[in-house]
Short mmCIF file of C-alpha atoms (C1' of nucleotides) in Angstrom, two decimals:
data_model
loop_
_atom_site.label_atom_id
_atom_site.label_comp_id
_atom_site.label_asym_id
_atom_site.label_seq_id
_atom_site.Cartn_x
_atom_site.Cartn_y
_atom_site.Cartn_z
CA MET A 1 94.38 89.16 40.64
CA LEU A 2 90.66 88.88 41.20
CA THR A 3 89.19 85.46 40.52
CA THR A 4 85.55 85.13 39.82
CA ALA A 5 84.95 84.01 43.25
CA ASP A 6 86.78 86.97 44.73
CA ARG A 7 84.51 89.22 42.74
CA LYS A 8 81.55 87.52 44.01
CA VAL A 9 82.69 88.20 47.63
CA ALA A 10 83.35 92.00 46.59
CA MET A 11 79.96 92.23 45.08
CA GLU A 12 78.19 90.88 48.14
CA SER A 13 80.22 93.31 50.35
CA ILE A 14 78.54 95.84 52.61
CA LEU A 15 80.17 98.55 50.43
CA PHE A 16 79.07 97.04 46.92
CA ALA A 17 75.95 95.49 47.68
CA THR A 18 73.65 98.25 47.36
CA LEU A 19 75.43 99.51 44.45
CA PRO A 20 74.09 99.23 40.90
CA ALA A 21 76.17 96.36 39.34
CA ASP A 22 77.59 98.48 36.62
CA LEU A 23 79.04 100.85 39.19
CA ALA A 24 80.55 98.18 41.17
CA GLU A 25 81.93 96.81 38.06
CA THR A 26 83.62 100.05 37.24
CA LEU A 27 85.12 100.47 40.62
CA MET A 28 86.40 96.91 40.80
CA GLN A 29 88.11 97.24 37.52
CA ARG A 30 89.91 100.29 38.84
CA SER A 31 90.95 98.60 41.91
CA ALA A 32 93.72 96.30 42.92
CA THR A 33 93.86 93.20 45.07
CA ARG A 34 96.76 92.90 47.77
CA SER A 35 97.70 90.07 49.72
CA TYR A 36 98.98 90.35 53.30
CA GLN A 37 100.74 87.89 55.49
CA ARG A 38 99.63 87.14 59.13
CA GLY A 39 101.08 89.67 61.13
CA GLU A 40 101.71 92.29 58.49
CA MET A 41 100.40 95.81 59.07
CA ILE A 42 97.96 97.13 56.62
CA PHE A 43 98.01 100.73 57.72
CA LEU A 44 99.16 102.47 60.76
CA GLN A 45 97.22 104.91 63.07
CA GLY A 46 98.04 108.27 61.50
CA ASP A 47 98.65 107.10 58.04
CA LEU A 48 97.28 109.30 55.28
CA ALA A 49 94.21 107.52 54.17
CA SER A 50 93.49 107.11 50.44
CA MET A 51 92.15 103.64 50.16
CA VAL A 52 89.12 101.90 51.06
CA HIS A 53 89.60 98.25 51.90
CA ILE A 54 87.31 95.31 51.42
CA VAL A 55 88.20 92.02 52.92
CA ILE A 56 88.17 89.18 50.22
CA GLU A 57 89.77 86.65 52.46
CA GLY A 58 91.14 86.03 55.92
CA TRP A 59 91.04 88.30 58.98
CA VAL A 60 91.87 91.66 59.73
CA LYS A 61 92.04 93.48 63.11
CA LEU A 62 91.57 97.09 63.62
CA PHE A 63 92.95 98.51 66.81
CA ARG A 64 94.19 101.62 68.60
CA ILE A 65 97.18 102.30 70.49
CA SER A 66 96.32 104.49 73.42
CA PRO A 67 98.69 107.11 74.81
CA ASN A 68 99.66 104.69 77.69
CA GLY A 69 100.58 102.12 75.21
CA ALA A 70 97.55 99.74 75.62
CA GLU A 71 96.01 98.23 72.45
CA ALA A 72 92.37 98.52 72.17
CA VAL A 73 90.65 96.26 69.34
CA VAL A 74 87.96 98.30 67.73
CA GLY A 75 86.90 95.67 65.26
CA VAL A 76 87.81 92.26 63.54
CA PHE A 77 86.57 91.75 60.18
CA THR A 78 86.53 89.21 57.58
CA ARG A 79 85.17 88.62 54.03
CA GLY A 80 82.77 91.19 52.76
CA ARG A 81 83.44 93.77 55.36
CA SER A 82 84.94 97.03 54.47
CA PHE A 83 86.82 99.34 56.41
CA GLY A 84 88.75 102.82 56.20
CA GLU A 85 85.70 104.45 54.21
CA ALA A 86 85.47 107.40 56.67
CA ALA A 87 88.93 108.42 56.81
CA ALA A 88 89.45 107.87 53.26
CA PHE A 89 86.46 109.97 51.89
CA ARG A 90 87.73 112.98 53.82
CA GLY A 91 91.26 112.58 52.80
CA ASP A 92 92.05 112.45 56.58
CA VAL A 93 94.49 110.00 58.46
CA TYR A 94 93.09 106.74 59.71
CA PRO A 95 92.17 106.75 63.34
CA VAL A 96 93.19 103.17 63.82
CA ALA A 97 95.67 100.70 62.88
CA ALA A 98 94.78 97.81 60.60
CA GLU A 99 96.90 94.38 60.88
CA ALA A 100 96.39 91.07 59.18
CA VAL A 101 95.60 88.56 61.73
CA THR A 102 95.78 85.83 59.32
CA ASP A 103 97.06 85.51 55.72
CA CYS A 104 94.51 87.57 53.72
CA LYS A 105 93.63 89.16 50.63
CA LEU A 106 92.15 92.68 50.30
CA LEU A 107 90.55 94.77 47.49
CA GLN A 108 91.65 98.21 47.75
CA VAL A 109 89.79 100.98 46.10
CA ARG A 110 91.18 104.61 45.60
CA ALA A 111 88.74 106.70 47.60
CA GLN A 112 89.16 109.32 44.88
CA PHE A 113 87.58 107.04 42.31
CA ILE A 114 84.56 106.61 44.59
CA LEU A 115 84.21 110.53 45.36
CA GLU A 116 84.34 111.12 41.52
CA LEU A 117 81.61 108.64 41.10
CA MET A 118 79.53 110.01 43.73
CA LYS A 119 79.49 113.17 42.16
CA SER A 120 77.76 111.86 39.14
CA ARG A 121 75.72 109.07 40.84
CA PRO A 122 74.16 109.94 44.01
CA GLU A 123 73.21 106.30 44.73
CA VAL A 124 76.83 105.68 45.30
CA CYS A 125 76.35 108.03 48.29
CA ILE A 126 73.54 106.04 49.79
CA ALA A 127 75.74 103.04 49.63
CA MET A 128 78.48 104.52 51.24
CA LEU A 129 76.39 105.89 54.08
CA ALA A 130 74.96 102.57 54.38
CA SER A 131 78.29 100.84 55.09
CA THR A 132 79.39 103.77 57.54
CA TYR A 133 76.22 103.00 59.27
CA ARG A 134 76.97 99.27 59.80
CA HIS A 135 80.23 100.29 61.48
CA LEU A 136 78.44 102.95 63.68
CA GLN A 137 75.90 100.22 64.58
CA ALA A 138 78.71 97.80 65.61
CA LEU A 139 80.30 100.30 67.66
CA VAL A 140 77.41 101.39 69.37
CA SER A 141 76.65 97.62 70.44
CA GLN A 142 80.25 97.29 71.58
CA VAL A 143 80.12 100.24 73.72
CA GLU A 144 76.82 98.96 75.24
CA GLN A 145 78.60 95.57 75.77
CA LEU A 146 81.55 96.92 77.50
CA LYS A 147 79.54 99.22 79.64
CA ALA A 148 76.66 97.02 80.75
CA GLN A 149 77.91 93.32 80.50
CA THR A 150 80.24 90.90 82.51
CA GLY A 151 82.98 89.39 80.56
CA ALA A 152 81.31 85.92 80.52
CA GLN A 153 78.14 87.73 79.13
CA ARG A 154 80.23 89.34 76.40
CA VAL A 155 81.63 85.88 75.32
CA ALA A 156 78.26 84.61 75.37
CA GLU A 157 77.00 87.08 73.07
CA PHE A 158 80.02 86.61 70.87
CA LEU A 159 79.14 83.24 70.46
CA LEU A 160 75.51 83.85 69.86
CA ASP A 161 76.42 86.05 67.00
CA LEU A 162 78.30 83.24 65.38
CA CYS A 163 75.41 80.94 65.83
CA PRO A 164 73.31 80.27 62.69
CA VAL A 165 70.30 79.31 64.67
CA GLN A 166 67.82 80.71 67.06
CA ASP A 167 67.34 77.95 69.36
CA GLY A 168 68.31 74.46 70.23
CA ALA A 169 71.77 73.02 69.93
CA CYS A 170 74.54 74.30 67.80
CA THR A 171 78.21 74.11 67.34
CA VAL A 172 80.22 77.14 65.91
CA THR A 173 83.95 77.46 64.94
CA LEU A 174 85.80 80.12 66.63
CA PRO A 175 86.87 82.40 63.85
CA TYR A 176 90.23 83.46 65.11
CA ASP A 177 92.48 82.76 68.04
CA LYS A 178 91.58 83.32 71.41
CA ILE A 179 94.08 85.81 72.27
CA LEU A 180 92.38 88.18 69.57
CA ILE A 181 88.86 87.18 70.73
CA ALA A 182 90.13 88.14 74.13
CA GLY A 183 91.07 91.76 72.74
CA ARG A 184 88.02 91.98 70.65
CA LEU A 185 85.88 91.60 73.78
CA GLY A 186 88.13 93.82 75.81
CA MET A 187 89.51 91.39 78.43
CA GLN A 188 92.90 89.25 78.81
CA PRO A 189 93.41 85.88 77.58
CA GLU A 190 93.05 84.50 81.15
CA SER A 191 89.73 85.92 81.73
CA LEU A 192 88.58 84.53 78.39
CA SER A 193 89.39 81.27 79.55
CA ARG A 194 87.70 81.65 82.80
CA ALA A 195 84.77 83.08 80.93
CA PHE A 196 84.58 79.85 78.79
CA ALA A 197 84.94 77.85 82.02
CA ARG A 198 81.86 79.74 83.56
CA LEU A 199 79.80 79.12 80.55
CA ARG A 200 80.20 75.50 80.97
CA GLU A 201 77.38 75.64 83.36
CA GLU A 202 75.24 77.55 80.84
CA GLY A 203 75.83 74.50 78.52
CA VAL A 204 78.87 75.67 76.52
CA VAL A 205 81.69 73.28 75.98
CA VAL A 206 84.69 74.66 74.16
CA LYS A 207 87.20 72.19 72.67
CA GLN A 208 90.06 73.47 70.57
CA ASN A 209 88.38 76.23 68.16
CA HIS A 210 85.09 74.78 68.43
CA ALA A 211 82.23 75.71 70.93
CA ALA A 212 79.19 73.45 71.32
CA ILE A 213 76.12 75.20 72.61
CA ALA A 214 73.69 73.02 74.27
CA ASP A 215 70.80 75.50 74.04
CA VAL A 216 71.02 78.64 72.22
CA ALA A 217 67.86 80.05 73.79
CA LYS A 218 69.14 79.26 77.37
CA LEU A 219 72.50 81.00 76.45
CA ARG A 220 70.60 84.01 75.40
CA GLY A 221 68.71 84.17 78.46
CA TYR A 222 72.20 84.33 80.48
CA VAL A 223 73.18 87.33 78.32
CA GLU A 224 70.03 89.09 79.47
CA GLU A 225 70.45 88.25 82.90
CA ASP A 226 71.36 91.30 85.17
CA ARG A 227 73.77 90.88 87.99
CA ALA A 228 71.10 91.11 90.77
CA ALA A 229 69.32 88.10 88.99
CA SER A 230 72.46 86.00 88.86
CA TRP A 231 73.12 86.85 92.44
CA SER A 232 69.70 85.75 93.40
CA LYS A 233 70.06 82.57 91.54
CA ALA A 234 73.47 81.75 93.43
CA GLN A 235 71.40 82.01 96.89
CA MET B 1 60.48 129.15 65.75
CA LEU B 2 64.00 129.68 64.32
CA THR B 3 65.50 132.83 65.79
CA THR B 4 68.52 134.22 64.11
CA ALA B 5 70.75 132.94 66.71
CA ASP B 6 69.22 129.42 66.30
CA ARG B 7 69.94 129.92 62.63
CA LYS B 8 73.58 130.58 63.36
CA VAL B 9 74.00 127.52 65.65
CA ALA B 10 72.43 125.30 62.87
CA MET B 11 74.60 126.67 60.10
CA GLU B 12 77.50 126.05 62.28
CA SER B 13 76.68 122.34 62.98
CA ILE B 14 78.51 119.51 61.81
CA LEU B 15 75.79 118.59 59.69
CA PHE B 16 75.40 121.90 57.89
CA ALA B 17 78.89 123.49 58.20
CA THR B 18 80.16 121.79 54.91
CA LEU B 19 77.02 122.42 53.04
CA PRO B 20 76.81 125.16 50.52
CA ALA B 21 74.85 128.32 52.31
CA ASP B 22 71.92 128.00 49.67
CA LEU B 23 71.24 124.30 50.49
CA ALA B 24 71.48 124.72 54.11
CA GLU B 25 68.85 127.46 54.02
CA THR B 26 66.59 125.33 51.91
CA LEU B 27 66.77 122.48 54.44
CA MET B 28 66.18 124.80 57.40
CA GLN B 29 63.22 126.22 55.84
CA ARG B 30 61.69 123.02 55.34
CA SER B 31 62.36 121.99 58.92
CA ALA B 32 60.87 122.73 62.34
CA THR B 33 62.16 123.28 65.73
CA ARG B 34 60.81 121.48 68.68
CA SER B 35 61.41 121.96 72.36
CA TYR B 36 61.56 119.34 74.98
CA GLN B 37 61.63 119.51 78.60
CA ARG B 38 64.06 118.09 81.04
CA GLY B 39 63.51 114.23 81.18
CA GLU B 40 61.30 114.12 78.18
CA MET B 41 62.11 111.37 75.68
CA ILE B 42 63.01 112.49 72.02
CA PHE B 43 62.75 109.24 70.51
CA LEU B 44 62.82 105.33 71.56
CA GLN B 45 65.52 102.77 70.77
CA GLY B 46 63.48 100.96 67.99
CA ASP B 47 61.30 103.89 66.90
CA LEU B 48 61.17 104.25 63.08
CA ALA B 49 63.71 106.96 62.02
CA SER B 50 62.47 109.74 59.93
CA MET B 51 64.04 112.65 61.42
CA VAL B 52 67.55 113.95 61.52
CA HIS B 53 67.84 116.05 64.70
CA ILE B 54 70.22 118.98 65.44
CA VAL B 55 70.77 120.38 68.91
CA ILE B 56 70.07 124.15 69.17
CA GLU B 57 70.20 124.44 72.80
CA GLY B 58 70.44 122.19 75.75
CA TRP B 59 71.77 118.91 76.27
CA VAL B 60 70.79 115.43 74.64
CA LYS B 61 71.58 111.94 75.91
CA LEU B 62 71.68 109.16 73.52
CA PHE B 63 71.63 105.76 75.29
CA ARG B 64 70.84 101.94 74.90
CA ILE B 65 68.92 99.65 77.19
CA SER B 66 70.69 96.34 76.96
CA PRO B 67 68.70 93.27 77.42
CA ASN B 68 69.49 92.69 81.13
CA GLY B 69 67.89 96.26 81.80
CA ALA B 70 71.19 98.31 82.35
CA GLU B 71 71.62 101.81 80.64
CA ALA B 72 74.64 102.38 78.43
CA VAL B 73 75.28 106.12 77.74
CA VAL B 74 76.29 106.18 73.99
CA GLY B 75 76.58 109.99 73.60
CA VAL B 76 75.87 113.40 75.32
CA PHE B 77 75.39 116.08 72.97
CA THR B 78 74.77 119.86 72.87
CA ARG B 79 74.59 122.70 70.56
CA GLY B 80 75.52 122.04 66.96
CA ARG B 81 75.68 118.13 67.21
CA SER B 82 73.37 116.13 64.97
CA PHE B 83 72.10 112.75 65.58
CA GLY B 84 69.96 110.06 64.04
CA GLU B 85 71.38 110.55 60.61
CA ALA B 86 72.47 107.04 59.96
CA ALA B 87 69.16 105.48 60.86
CA ALA B 88 66.92 107.96 59.23
CA PHE B 89 68.82 107.94 55.90
CA ARG B 90 68.07 104.22 55.77
CA GLY B 91 64.74 104.50 56.87
CA ASP B 92 65.55 102.18 59.59
CA VAL B 93 64.78 102.11 63.24
CA TYR B 94 67.06 104.16 65.92
CA PRO B 95 69.37 101.76 67.43
CA VAL B 96 69.49 104.04 70.55
CA ALA B 97 67.03 106.12 72.54
CA ALA B 98 67.40 110.00 72.90
CA GLU B 99 66.32 111.81 76.09
CA ALA B 100 66.40 115.65 76.86
CA VAL B 101 68.69 115.96 79.99
CA THR B 102 68.07 119.51 80.24
CA ASP B 103 65.29 121.74 78.63
CA CYS B 104 66.40 121.82 75.07
CA LYS B 105 65.49 122.80 71.68
CA LEU B 106 66.08 120.67 68.35
CA LEU B 107 65.90 121.34 64.80
CA GLN B 108 64.34 118.38 63.25
CA VAL B 109 64.88 117.93 59.50
CA ARG B 110 63.04 115.20 57.40
CA ALA B 111 65.41 112.59 56.30
CA GLN B 112 63.45 112.40 53.01
CA PHE B 113 64.14 115.90 52.12
CA ILE B 114 67.78 115.53 52.61
CA LEU B 115 67.61 112.27 50.57
CA GLU B 116 66.01 114.14 47.57
CA LEU B 117 68.57 116.80 47.94
CA MET B 118 71.35 114.28 47.73
CA LYS B 119 70.21 113.05 44.39
CA SER B 120 70.73 116.39 42.71
CA ARG B 121 73.52 117.68 44.91
CA PRO B 122 76.40 115.36 45.56
CA GLU B 123 78.00 117.70 47.97
CA VAL B 124 75.17 117.01 50.38
CA CYS B 125 76.51 113.37 50.51
CA ILE B 126 79.99 114.43 51.32
CA ALA B 127 78.70 116.56 54.23
CA MET B 128 76.31 113.59 55.69
CA LEU B 129 79.29 111.34 55.44
CA ALA B 130 81.48 113.76 57.32
CA SER B 131 79.11 114.16 60.14
CA THR B 132 78.46 110.36 60.45
CA TYR B 133 82.20 110.12 60.47
CA ARG B 134 82.39 112.39 63.43
CA HIS B 135 80.10 110.15 65.25
CA LEU B 136 82.22 107.13 64.44
CA GLN B 137 85.33 108.82 65.43
CA ALA B 138 83.73 109.65 68.79
CA LEU B 139 82.65 106.02 69.26
CA VAL B 140 86.17 104.63 68.36
CA SER B 141 87.75 106.73 71.03
CA GLN B 142 85.06 105.98 73.56
CA VAL B 143 85.76 102.15 72.85
CA GLU B 144 89.57 102.88 73.25
CA GLN B 145 88.94 104.70 76.51
CA LEU B 146 86.90 101.72 77.99
CA LYS B 147 89.09 99.29 77.24
CA ALA B 148 92.38 100.81 77.92
CA GLN B 149 92.02 103.52 80.73
CA THR B 150 91.11 103.40 84.26
CA GLY B 151 88.09 105.18 85.56
CA ALA B 152 90.17 108.24 86.81
CA GLN B 153 91.99 108.46 83.47
CA ARG B 154 88.64 108.57 81.64
CA VAL B 155 87.43 111.37 84.00
CA ALA B 156 90.79 113.20 83.30
CA GLU B 157 90.46 112.88 79.66
CA PHE B 158 86.72 114.07 79.90
CA LEU B 159 88.08 117.26 81.63
CA LEU B 160 90.81 117.81 79.12
CA ASP B 161 88.14 117.87 76.36
CA LEU B 162 86.43 120.64 78.13
CA CYS B 163 89.61 122.48 78.46
CA PRO B 164 90.28 125.52 76.09
CA VAL B 165 93.95 125.66 76.75
CA GLN B 166 96.83 123.28 76.14
CA ASP B 167 98.86 123.96 79.16
CA GLY B 168 98.93 125.93 82.40
CA ALA B 169 96.09 126.33 84.88
CA CYS B 170 92.35 126.39 83.90
CA THR B 171 88.96 126.15 85.42
CA VAL B 172 86.09 124.46 83.45
CA THR B 173 82.39 124.15 84.08
CA LEU B 174 80.96 120.63 84.02
CA PRO B 175 78.38 120.76 81.37
CA TYR B 176 75.71 118.43 83.03
CA ASP B 177 75.24 116.66 86.42
CA LYS B 178 77.54 114.19 87.93
CA ILE B 179 75.28 111.13 87.41
CA LEU B 180 75.23 111.65 83.80
CA ILE B 181 78.75 112.40 83.48
CA ALA B 182 79.23 108.91 85.10
CA GLY B 183 77.10 107.27 82.72
CA ARG B 184 78.89 108.77 79.78
CA LEU B 185 82.12 107.62 81.16
CA GLY B 186 80.82 104.09 82.06
CA MET B 187 80.93 104.12 85.73
CA GLN B 188 78.81 104.71 88.77
CA PRO B 189 78.34 108.12 90.34
CA GLU B 190 80.16 106.79 93.50
CA SER B 191 83.25 105.73 91.29
CA LEU B 192 83.02 109.16 89.68
CA SER B 193 83.45 110.71 92.95
CA ARG B 194 86.29 108.70 94.01
CA ALA B 195 87.94 109.25 90.87
CA PHE B 196 87.77 113.17 91.36
CA ALA B 197 89.11 112.51 94.85
CA ARG B 198 92.05 110.57 93.07
CA LEU B 199 92.60 113.46 90.72
CA ARG B 200 93.20 115.73 93.65
CA GLU B 201 96.78 114.61 93.81
CA GLU B 202 97.18 115.49 90.23
CA GLY B 203 96.07 119.13 90.80
CA VAL B 204 92.40 118.86 90.12
CA VAL B 205 89.89 120.43 92.51
CA VAL B 206 86.23 119.87 91.94
CA LYS B 207 83.60 122.35 93.75
CA GLN B 208 80.04 122.28 92.65
CA ASN B 209 80.10 122.12 89.01
CA HIS B 210 83.49 123.70 88.40
CA ALA B 211 86.76 121.77 88.24
CA ALA B 212 90.21 123.85 88.74
CA ILE B 213 92.97 122.24 86.88
CA ALA B 214 96.21 123.29 88.33
CA ASP B 215 98.44 122.14 85.30
CA VAL B 216 96.86 121.01 82.22
CA ALA B 217 99.99 119.47 80.74
CA LYS B 218 100.54 117.36 83.99
CA LEU B 219 97.08 116.15 83.92
CA ARG B 220 97.49 115.01 80.34
CA GLY B 221 100.63 113.16 81.48
CA TYR B 222 98.50 111.47 84.04
CA VAL B 223 96.07 110.37 81.25
CA GLU B 224 98.84 108.82 79.35
CA GLU B 225 100.44 106.87 82.28
CA ASP B 226 99.91 103.22 82.19
CA ARG B 227 99.19 101.11 85.20
CA ALA B 228 102.75 99.75 85.29
CA ALA B 229 104.06 103.59 85.64
CA SER B 230 101.55 104.51 88.28
CA TRP B 231 102.44 101.49 90.30
CA SER B 232 106.05 102.23 90.16
CA LYS B 233 105.35 105.55 91.32
CA ALA B 234 103.47 104.28 94.40
CA GLN B 235 106.57 102.35 95.46
"C1'" DT C 1 114.46 62.78 69.48
"C1'" DC C 2 114.68 66.36 72.37
"C1'" DA C 3 114.46 71.11 73.53
"C1'" DC C 4 112.12 75.07 72.68
"C1'" DG C 5 108.31 78.38 72.15
"C1'" DC C 6 103.62 79.37 71.70
"C1'" DG C 7 98.85 79.04 72.65
"C1'" DG C 8 95.92 77.88 76.23
"C1'" DT C 9 94.70 76.66 81.13
"C1'" DT C 10 94.74 76.97 85.97
"C1'" DG C 11 95.90 78.97 90.69
"C1'" DA C 12 96.95 82.70 93.82
"C1'" DT C 13 96.71 87.35 94.84
"C1'" DC C 14 95.98 92.34 94.02
"C1'" DC C 15 93.35 96.00 92.55
"C1'" DA C 16 89.50 98.65 90.61
"C1'" DT C 17 85.05 99.26 90.69
"C1'" DC C 18 80.28 97.74 91.97
"C1'" DT C 19 77.06 97.52 95.58
"C1'" DC C 20 74.85 98.72 99.56
"C1'" DA C 21 74.50 101.75 103.49
"C1'" DA C 22 74.99 105.90 106.24
"C1'" DT C 23 75.72 110.72 106.11
"C1'" DG C 24 75.98 115.63 105.07
"C1'" DG C 25 74.91 119.64 102.30
"C1'" DC C 26 71.86 122.10 99.33
"C1'" DC C 27 67.45 123.80 97.51
"C1'" DG C 28 62.31 124.14 97.08
"C1'" DG C 29 57.97 124.04 99.19
"C1'" DC C 30 55.41 124.93 103.00
"C1'" DG D 1 62.90 129.30 109.05
"C1'" DC D 2 62.18 124.23 109.02
"C1'" DC D 3 61.57 120.05 106.62
"C1'" DG D 4 61.99 116.52 103.11
"C1'" DG D 5 64.10 115.02 99.26
"C1'" DC D 6 67.73 114.68 96.10
"C1'" DC D 7 72.58 114.77 95.02
"C1'" DA D 8 77.13 114.02 96.34
"C1'" DT D 9 80.43 111.99 98.97
"C1'" DT D 10 82.37 108.45 102.17
"C1'" DG D 11 83.00 103.88 104.08
"C1'" DA D 12 82.81 98.70 104.18
"C1'" DG D 13 82.19 94.55 101.92
"C1'" DA D 14 81.66 91.68 97.69
"C1'" DT D 15 83.10 90.78 93.09
"C1'" DG D 16 85.20 90.93 88.63
"C1'" DG D 17 88.85 91.21 86.07
"C1'" DA D 18 94.21 91.84 85.91
"C1'" DT D 19 98.37 90.45 87.06
"C1'" DC D 20 101.84 87.13 88.05
"C1'" DA D 21 103.59 82.48 87.78
"C1'" DA D 22 103.35 77.64 86.92
"C1'" DC D 23 102.10 74.20 83.89
"C1'" DC D 24 100.51 71.51 79.95
"C1'" DG D 25 99.97 69.90 74.96
"C1'" DC D 26 101.52 70.65 70.63
"C1'" DG D 27 104.17 71.56 66.61
"C1'" DT D 28 108.78 72.83 64.96
"C1'" DG D 29 113.40 72.89 63.90
"C1'" DA D 30 117.98 71.80 65.26
#
DNA sequence: TCACGCGGTTGATCCATCTCAATGGCCGGC
DNA sequence: GCCGGCCATTGAGATGGATCAACCGCGTGA
């Protein structure tokens, strides 16, 4: 059931935010919410895609199992993020699998409804393109990070993304457990642990699921350091 | 100037292929081609995006300069591939830079024209979504490869993508120089060289810009091997 | 209450890749 | 034809991260 609060989250989601209110309302009325338990699969890689999903509550992990059996986390989403649009609009199969990493609640919209709406209202298209664009952006920056940054730098950037402020001190809450953070950042849990240890000398203290950053601007400086620079510092 | 052959390439591009012929024609007439020399910048990361680009001829590299100065290649495109859609439709800035890696010719369409067309013809939207989806797919699989495969496996997969056949022997031409291939695969030129050397024992012989694959199916097997398996083989 | 399992940390070691350096082949200009 | 520069390859050493193993703290359930 969609509560008023749920409705608000959905309306502010990337998918619906740029949509005229009446259209969003129509879509929502034709959609269902569904709850998943932690660990439950939402869909599998290769499943036929008929739904677009919007996270109302909780955390969802998108990942791919590569032929050699390794798991690669492609995204970790929480409230307001939508996923599955691209595949669902094409009536294609999902290129990734989705799993609930906490108990969670999703709003699921039949892609067919959206497609029909698109035919009559072009602004729906723009909204859909906008949300796909967000995913594209996120992936581009993920590729950049994987290719051009060390583990500790990726962790630092991850923390900065959680940070509400631009400078000064700040404490952030780690949104999900460290194993998943490690996966999201493309490393092993042990390496994440060591990355945190290394960040300690950059003024980051992690305790439980909280990270205290002494100086946000300084940490950003660390992310922007290249290897040569960090080497010269070590001399 | 658009020759008949150029026109054909554009019509078969991801962007136009799913578009009704009359619409594609309209767009093409309102667009210009432009040639770039090897090494010339097409646009910079952060430039205001007003054009959608379609490669008619040659090769284009999309890349990001990360804060620490390292370059991360996000894509390398040739004829029929379009890029810049997402940013241009939003009137946003390009999240990546584009450079001609060979002399090349592009068809450049004002995003504004496409947007106007979308308002009257919803099928245009679907075509745009489809092309954005292709980019998304490519990025997802790039992330997977970076996270879950060794360098030599990524190189092998790159070769297999170039392969026109499913099994047996095959010779492929490396489409651009090795430095760029290395960048595309997220490694240094030296590492690419060593990866080729390692693939020699999988039946791959590289000479100049040609790679001879003795057994395509066997190479695919190598890609799907995980580290444990290759380790046990070494014993 | 205690044993157990799980998430997380730490240590030791190994392996892949980066970096720096040297060399060899190819091509274009003179 | 020769020279210089660029690309590609190879070697040696440094480094980051993975892997394997041990260990700690905590919560849970018998």
